[in-house]
Short mmCIF file of C-alpha atoms in Angstrom, two decimals:
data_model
loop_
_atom_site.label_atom_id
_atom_site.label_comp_id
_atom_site.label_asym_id
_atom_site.label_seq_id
_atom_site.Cartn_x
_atom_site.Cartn_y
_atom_site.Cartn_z
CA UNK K 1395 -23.59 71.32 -55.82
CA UNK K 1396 -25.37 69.12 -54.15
CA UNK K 1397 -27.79 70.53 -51.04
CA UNK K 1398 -30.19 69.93 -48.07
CA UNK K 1399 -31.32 72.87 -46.35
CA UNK K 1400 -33.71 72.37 -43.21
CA UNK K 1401 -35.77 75.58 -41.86
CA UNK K 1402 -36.31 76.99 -39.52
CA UNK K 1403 -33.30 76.11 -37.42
CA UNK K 1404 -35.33 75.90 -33.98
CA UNK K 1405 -39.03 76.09 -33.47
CA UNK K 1406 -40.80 76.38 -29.90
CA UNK K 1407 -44.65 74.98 -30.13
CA UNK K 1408 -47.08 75.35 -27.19
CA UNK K 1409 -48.97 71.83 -27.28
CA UNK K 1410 -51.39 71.22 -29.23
CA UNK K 1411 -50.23 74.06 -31.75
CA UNK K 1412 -49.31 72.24 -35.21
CA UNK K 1413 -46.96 73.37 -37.50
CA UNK K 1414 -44.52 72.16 -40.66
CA UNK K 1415 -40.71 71.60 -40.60
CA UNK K 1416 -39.32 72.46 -43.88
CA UNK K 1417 -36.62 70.32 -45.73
CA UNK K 1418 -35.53 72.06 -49.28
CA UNK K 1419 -33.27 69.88 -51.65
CA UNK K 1420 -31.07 70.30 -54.86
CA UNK K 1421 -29.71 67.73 -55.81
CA UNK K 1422 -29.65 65.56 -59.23
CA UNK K 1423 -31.04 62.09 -59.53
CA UNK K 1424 -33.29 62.03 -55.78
CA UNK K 1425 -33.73 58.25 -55.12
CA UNK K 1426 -35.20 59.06 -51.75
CA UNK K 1427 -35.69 61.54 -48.91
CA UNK K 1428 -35.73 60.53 -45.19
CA UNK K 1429 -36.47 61.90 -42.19
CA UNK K 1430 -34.97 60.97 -38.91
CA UNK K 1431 -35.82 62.27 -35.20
CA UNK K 1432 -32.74 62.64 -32.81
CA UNK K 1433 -32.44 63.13 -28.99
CA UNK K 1434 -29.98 64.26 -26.90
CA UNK K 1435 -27.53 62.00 -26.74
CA UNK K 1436 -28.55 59.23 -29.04
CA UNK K 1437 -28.58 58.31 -32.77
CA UNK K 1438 -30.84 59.26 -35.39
CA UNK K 1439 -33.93 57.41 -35.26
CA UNK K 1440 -35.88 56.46 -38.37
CA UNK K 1441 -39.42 58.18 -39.28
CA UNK K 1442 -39.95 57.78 -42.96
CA UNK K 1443 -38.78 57.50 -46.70
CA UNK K 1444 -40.30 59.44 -49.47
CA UNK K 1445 -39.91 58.22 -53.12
CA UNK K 1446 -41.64 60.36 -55.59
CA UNK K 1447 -43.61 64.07 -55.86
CA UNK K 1448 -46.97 63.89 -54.32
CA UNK K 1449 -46.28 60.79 -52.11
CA UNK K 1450 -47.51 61.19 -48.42
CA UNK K 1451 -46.83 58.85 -45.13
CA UNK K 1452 -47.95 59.23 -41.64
CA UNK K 1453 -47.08 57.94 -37.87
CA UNK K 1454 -48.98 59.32 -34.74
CA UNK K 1455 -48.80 63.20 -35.00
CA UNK K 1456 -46.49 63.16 -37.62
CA UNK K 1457 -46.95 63.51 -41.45
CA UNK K 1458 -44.34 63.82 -44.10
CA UNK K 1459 -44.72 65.20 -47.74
CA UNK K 1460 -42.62 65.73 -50.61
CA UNK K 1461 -42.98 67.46 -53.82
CA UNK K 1462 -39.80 67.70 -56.56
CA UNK K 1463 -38.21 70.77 -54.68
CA UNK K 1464 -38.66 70.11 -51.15
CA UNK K 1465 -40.40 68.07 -48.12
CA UNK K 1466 -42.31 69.04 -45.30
CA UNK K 1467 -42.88 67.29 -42.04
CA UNK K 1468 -46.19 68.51 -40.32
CA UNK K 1469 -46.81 68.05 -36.83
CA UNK K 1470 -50.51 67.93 -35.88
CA UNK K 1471 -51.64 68.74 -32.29
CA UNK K 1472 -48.19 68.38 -30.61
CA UNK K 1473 -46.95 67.29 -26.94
CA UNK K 1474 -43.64 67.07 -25.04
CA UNK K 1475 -42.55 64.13 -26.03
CA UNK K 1476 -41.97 65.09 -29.61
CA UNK K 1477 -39.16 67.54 -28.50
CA UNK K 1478 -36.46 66.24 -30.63
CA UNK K 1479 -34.25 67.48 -33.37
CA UNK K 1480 -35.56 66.59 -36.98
CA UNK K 1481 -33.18 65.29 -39.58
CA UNK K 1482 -33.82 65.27 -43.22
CA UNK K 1483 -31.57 63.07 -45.73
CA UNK K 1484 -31.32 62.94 -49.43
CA UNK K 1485 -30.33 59.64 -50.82
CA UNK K 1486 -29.36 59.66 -54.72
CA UNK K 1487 -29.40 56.70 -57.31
CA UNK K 1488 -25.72 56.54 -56.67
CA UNK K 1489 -26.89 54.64 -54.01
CA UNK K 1490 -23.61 54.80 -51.37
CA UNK K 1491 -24.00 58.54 -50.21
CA UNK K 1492 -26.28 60.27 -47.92
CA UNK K 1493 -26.64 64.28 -47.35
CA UNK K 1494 -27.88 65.33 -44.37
CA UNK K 1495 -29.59 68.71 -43.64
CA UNK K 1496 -28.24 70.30 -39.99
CA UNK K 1497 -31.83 69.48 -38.74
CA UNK K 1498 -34.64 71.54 -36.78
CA UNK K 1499 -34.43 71.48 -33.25
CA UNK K 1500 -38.41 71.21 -31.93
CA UNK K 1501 -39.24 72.07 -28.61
CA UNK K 1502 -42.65 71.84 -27.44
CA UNK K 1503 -43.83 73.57 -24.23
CA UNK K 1504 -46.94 72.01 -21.59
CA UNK F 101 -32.51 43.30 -30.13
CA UNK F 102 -31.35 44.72 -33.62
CA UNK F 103 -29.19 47.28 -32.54
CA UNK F 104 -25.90 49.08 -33.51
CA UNK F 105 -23.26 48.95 -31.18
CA UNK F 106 -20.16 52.02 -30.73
CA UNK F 107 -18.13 51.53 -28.19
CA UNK F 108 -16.84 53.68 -26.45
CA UNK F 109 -19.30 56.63 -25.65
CA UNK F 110 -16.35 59.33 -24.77
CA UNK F 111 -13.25 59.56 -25.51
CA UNK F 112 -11.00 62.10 -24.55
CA UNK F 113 -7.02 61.81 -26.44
CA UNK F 114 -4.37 63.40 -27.09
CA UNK F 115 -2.72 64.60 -30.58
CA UNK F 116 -1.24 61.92 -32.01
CA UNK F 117 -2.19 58.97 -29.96
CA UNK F 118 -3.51 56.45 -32.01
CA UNK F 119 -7.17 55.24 -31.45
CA UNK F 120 -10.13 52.59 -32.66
CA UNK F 121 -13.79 53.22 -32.63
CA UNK F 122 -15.47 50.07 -32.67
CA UNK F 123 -19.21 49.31 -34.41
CA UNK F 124 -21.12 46.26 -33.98
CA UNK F 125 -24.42 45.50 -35.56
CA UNK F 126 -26.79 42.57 -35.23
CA UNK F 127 -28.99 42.54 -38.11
CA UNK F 128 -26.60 40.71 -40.83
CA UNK F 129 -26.95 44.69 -42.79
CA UNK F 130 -24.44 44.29 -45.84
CA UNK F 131 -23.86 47.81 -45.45
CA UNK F 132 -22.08 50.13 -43.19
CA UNK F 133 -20.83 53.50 -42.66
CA UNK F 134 -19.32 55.89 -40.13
CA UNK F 135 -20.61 59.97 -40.00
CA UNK F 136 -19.53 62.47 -37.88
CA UNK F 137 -21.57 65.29 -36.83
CA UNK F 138 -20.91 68.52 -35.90
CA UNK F 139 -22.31 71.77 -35.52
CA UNK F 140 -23.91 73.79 -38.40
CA UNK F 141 -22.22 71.55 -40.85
CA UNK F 142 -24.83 68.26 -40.17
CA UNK F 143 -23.64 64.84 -40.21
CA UNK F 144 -20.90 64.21 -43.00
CA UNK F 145 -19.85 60.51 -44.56
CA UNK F 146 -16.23 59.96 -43.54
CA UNK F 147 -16.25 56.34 -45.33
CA UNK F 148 -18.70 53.06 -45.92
CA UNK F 149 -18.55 49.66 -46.63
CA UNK F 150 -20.67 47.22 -49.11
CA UNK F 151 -19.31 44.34 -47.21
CA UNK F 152 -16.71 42.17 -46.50
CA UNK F 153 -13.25 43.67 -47.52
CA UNK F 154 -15.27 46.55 -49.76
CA UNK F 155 -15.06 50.13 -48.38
CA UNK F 156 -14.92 53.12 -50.03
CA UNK F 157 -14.31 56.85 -49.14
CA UNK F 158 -17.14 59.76 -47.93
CA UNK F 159 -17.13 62.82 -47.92
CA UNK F 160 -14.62 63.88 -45.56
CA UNK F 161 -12.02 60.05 -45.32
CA UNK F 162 -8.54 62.72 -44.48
CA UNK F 163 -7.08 61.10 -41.28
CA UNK F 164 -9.29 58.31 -40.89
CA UNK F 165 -8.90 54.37 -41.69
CA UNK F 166 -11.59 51.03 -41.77
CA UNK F 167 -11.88 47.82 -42.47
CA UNK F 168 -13.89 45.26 -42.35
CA UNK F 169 -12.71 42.34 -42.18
CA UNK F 170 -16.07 40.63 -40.64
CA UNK F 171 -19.69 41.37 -41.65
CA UNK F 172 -21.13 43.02 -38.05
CA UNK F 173 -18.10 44.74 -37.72
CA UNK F 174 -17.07 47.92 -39.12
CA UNK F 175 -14.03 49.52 -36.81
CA UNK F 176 -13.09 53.39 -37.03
CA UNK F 177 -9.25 54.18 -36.82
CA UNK F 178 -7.69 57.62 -36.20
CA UNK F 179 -4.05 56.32 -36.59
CA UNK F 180 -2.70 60.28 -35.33
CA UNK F 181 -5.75 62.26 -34.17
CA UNK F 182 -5.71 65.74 -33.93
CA UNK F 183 -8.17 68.12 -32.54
CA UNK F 184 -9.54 68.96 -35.69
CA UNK F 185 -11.22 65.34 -35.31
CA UNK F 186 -12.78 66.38 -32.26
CA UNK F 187 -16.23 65.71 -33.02
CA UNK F 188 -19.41 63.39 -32.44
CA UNK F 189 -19.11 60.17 -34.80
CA UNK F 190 -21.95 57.85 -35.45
CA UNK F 191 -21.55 54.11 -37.40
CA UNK F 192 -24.76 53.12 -38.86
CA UNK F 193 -25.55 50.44 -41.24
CA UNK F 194 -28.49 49.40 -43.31
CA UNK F 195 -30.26 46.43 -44.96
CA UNK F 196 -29.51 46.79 -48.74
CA UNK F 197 -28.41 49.67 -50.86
CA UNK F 198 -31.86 51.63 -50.53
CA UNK F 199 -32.72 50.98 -46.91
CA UNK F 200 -32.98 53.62 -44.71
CA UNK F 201 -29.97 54.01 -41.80
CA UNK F 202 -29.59 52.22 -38.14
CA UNK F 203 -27.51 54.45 -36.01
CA UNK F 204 -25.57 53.43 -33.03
CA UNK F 205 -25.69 55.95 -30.08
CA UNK F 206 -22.85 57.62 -31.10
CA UNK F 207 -19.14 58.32 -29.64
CA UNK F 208 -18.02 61.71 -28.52
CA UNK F 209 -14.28 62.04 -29.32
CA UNK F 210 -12.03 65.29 -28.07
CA UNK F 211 -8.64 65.52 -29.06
CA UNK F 212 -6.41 68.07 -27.34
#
């Protein structure tokens, strides 16, 4: 069966202290992995997509990686503002379905 | 502004009272789909369109209809809600078949 874990479920980071999200995957036929930020009260908000094993991309504090088993989204030097909850998605060559992990809830103390 | 568009933000029903979720988006997307997200289970496909006239079931389609008659819009219908639909639905819609999502803000539905 088809599967997107996300660990660990919450994380609480003083600012400044980096650390990785962790979004595991098994699933057959991976066209692409996403990851989305969400705040309270709004829609997921696009970060990145990830194609291929060993493929890297990077915005602000923010850096996502994926190898053929999982993805990791590493947070360098955080602040406040990046309190959010992280989403991780799975897209397969199928094309028309999307599996969402239940996400990582950051919070990030002053 | 490209945006999605849900309207309305809450909605609170009763069993059995039929209801319509509406989704606009701005950005001519030929694709769109509604989700609903709830706790420890993540956000689930309930059904998505390809365009005009062409939809197709999600994950979880029981007690839910769309259409989509019109290329921006993409309307959610609960024809008898019940409060096993209670629940936090977003529409979101996306360029071509490998773009990545645009979510609307979201509508928070109970049904008592």
């Amino acid at each position: 069966e088809d599967q997107v874990t996300q660990s660990p479920e919450a994380l609480r980071l003083q600012e400044g202290e980096s650390s990785s999200l962790n979004c595991s995957y098994t699933v057959s036929g991976l066209r692409g992995l996403f990851w989305y930020r969400q705040d309270p009260g709004k829609g997921p908000e696009f970060l990145f997509t990830l194609y291929s094993a060993g493929e890297e991309k990077e915005k602000e504090r923010l850096k996502a990686t994926l190898t053929k088993k999982e993805s990791f989204l590493h947070i360098t030097a955080p602040k406040p503002e990046d309190s959010a909850t992280y989403l991780c998605a799975v897209q397969l060559y199928t094309g028309n379905q999307f599996y969402f992990g239940t996400g990582t809830s950051l919070t990030v103390i002053p | 502004e490209a945006q999605v568009t849900q309207n309305p933000r809450y909605l609170i029903t009763v069993t059995g009272k039929k209801l319509t979720v509406t989704c606009s988006q701005n950005m001519n997307h030929e694709y769109m789909s509604w989700y609903r997200q709830d706790p420890g289970l993540g956000l689930r496909q309930i059904y998505y369109s390809m365009n005009v006239e062409v939809t197709d079931k999600g994950d979880v389609p029981e007690g839910y209809k769309v259409s989509r008659k019109e290329k921006r819009n993409f309307p959610l219908i609960l024809e008898s809600p019940s409060p096993n639909q209670t629940s936090l639905y977003f529409c979101a819609s996306r360029r071509e078949e490998y773009s990545p999502l645009h979510f609307g803000n979201g509508t928070r539905l109970t049904v008592t």
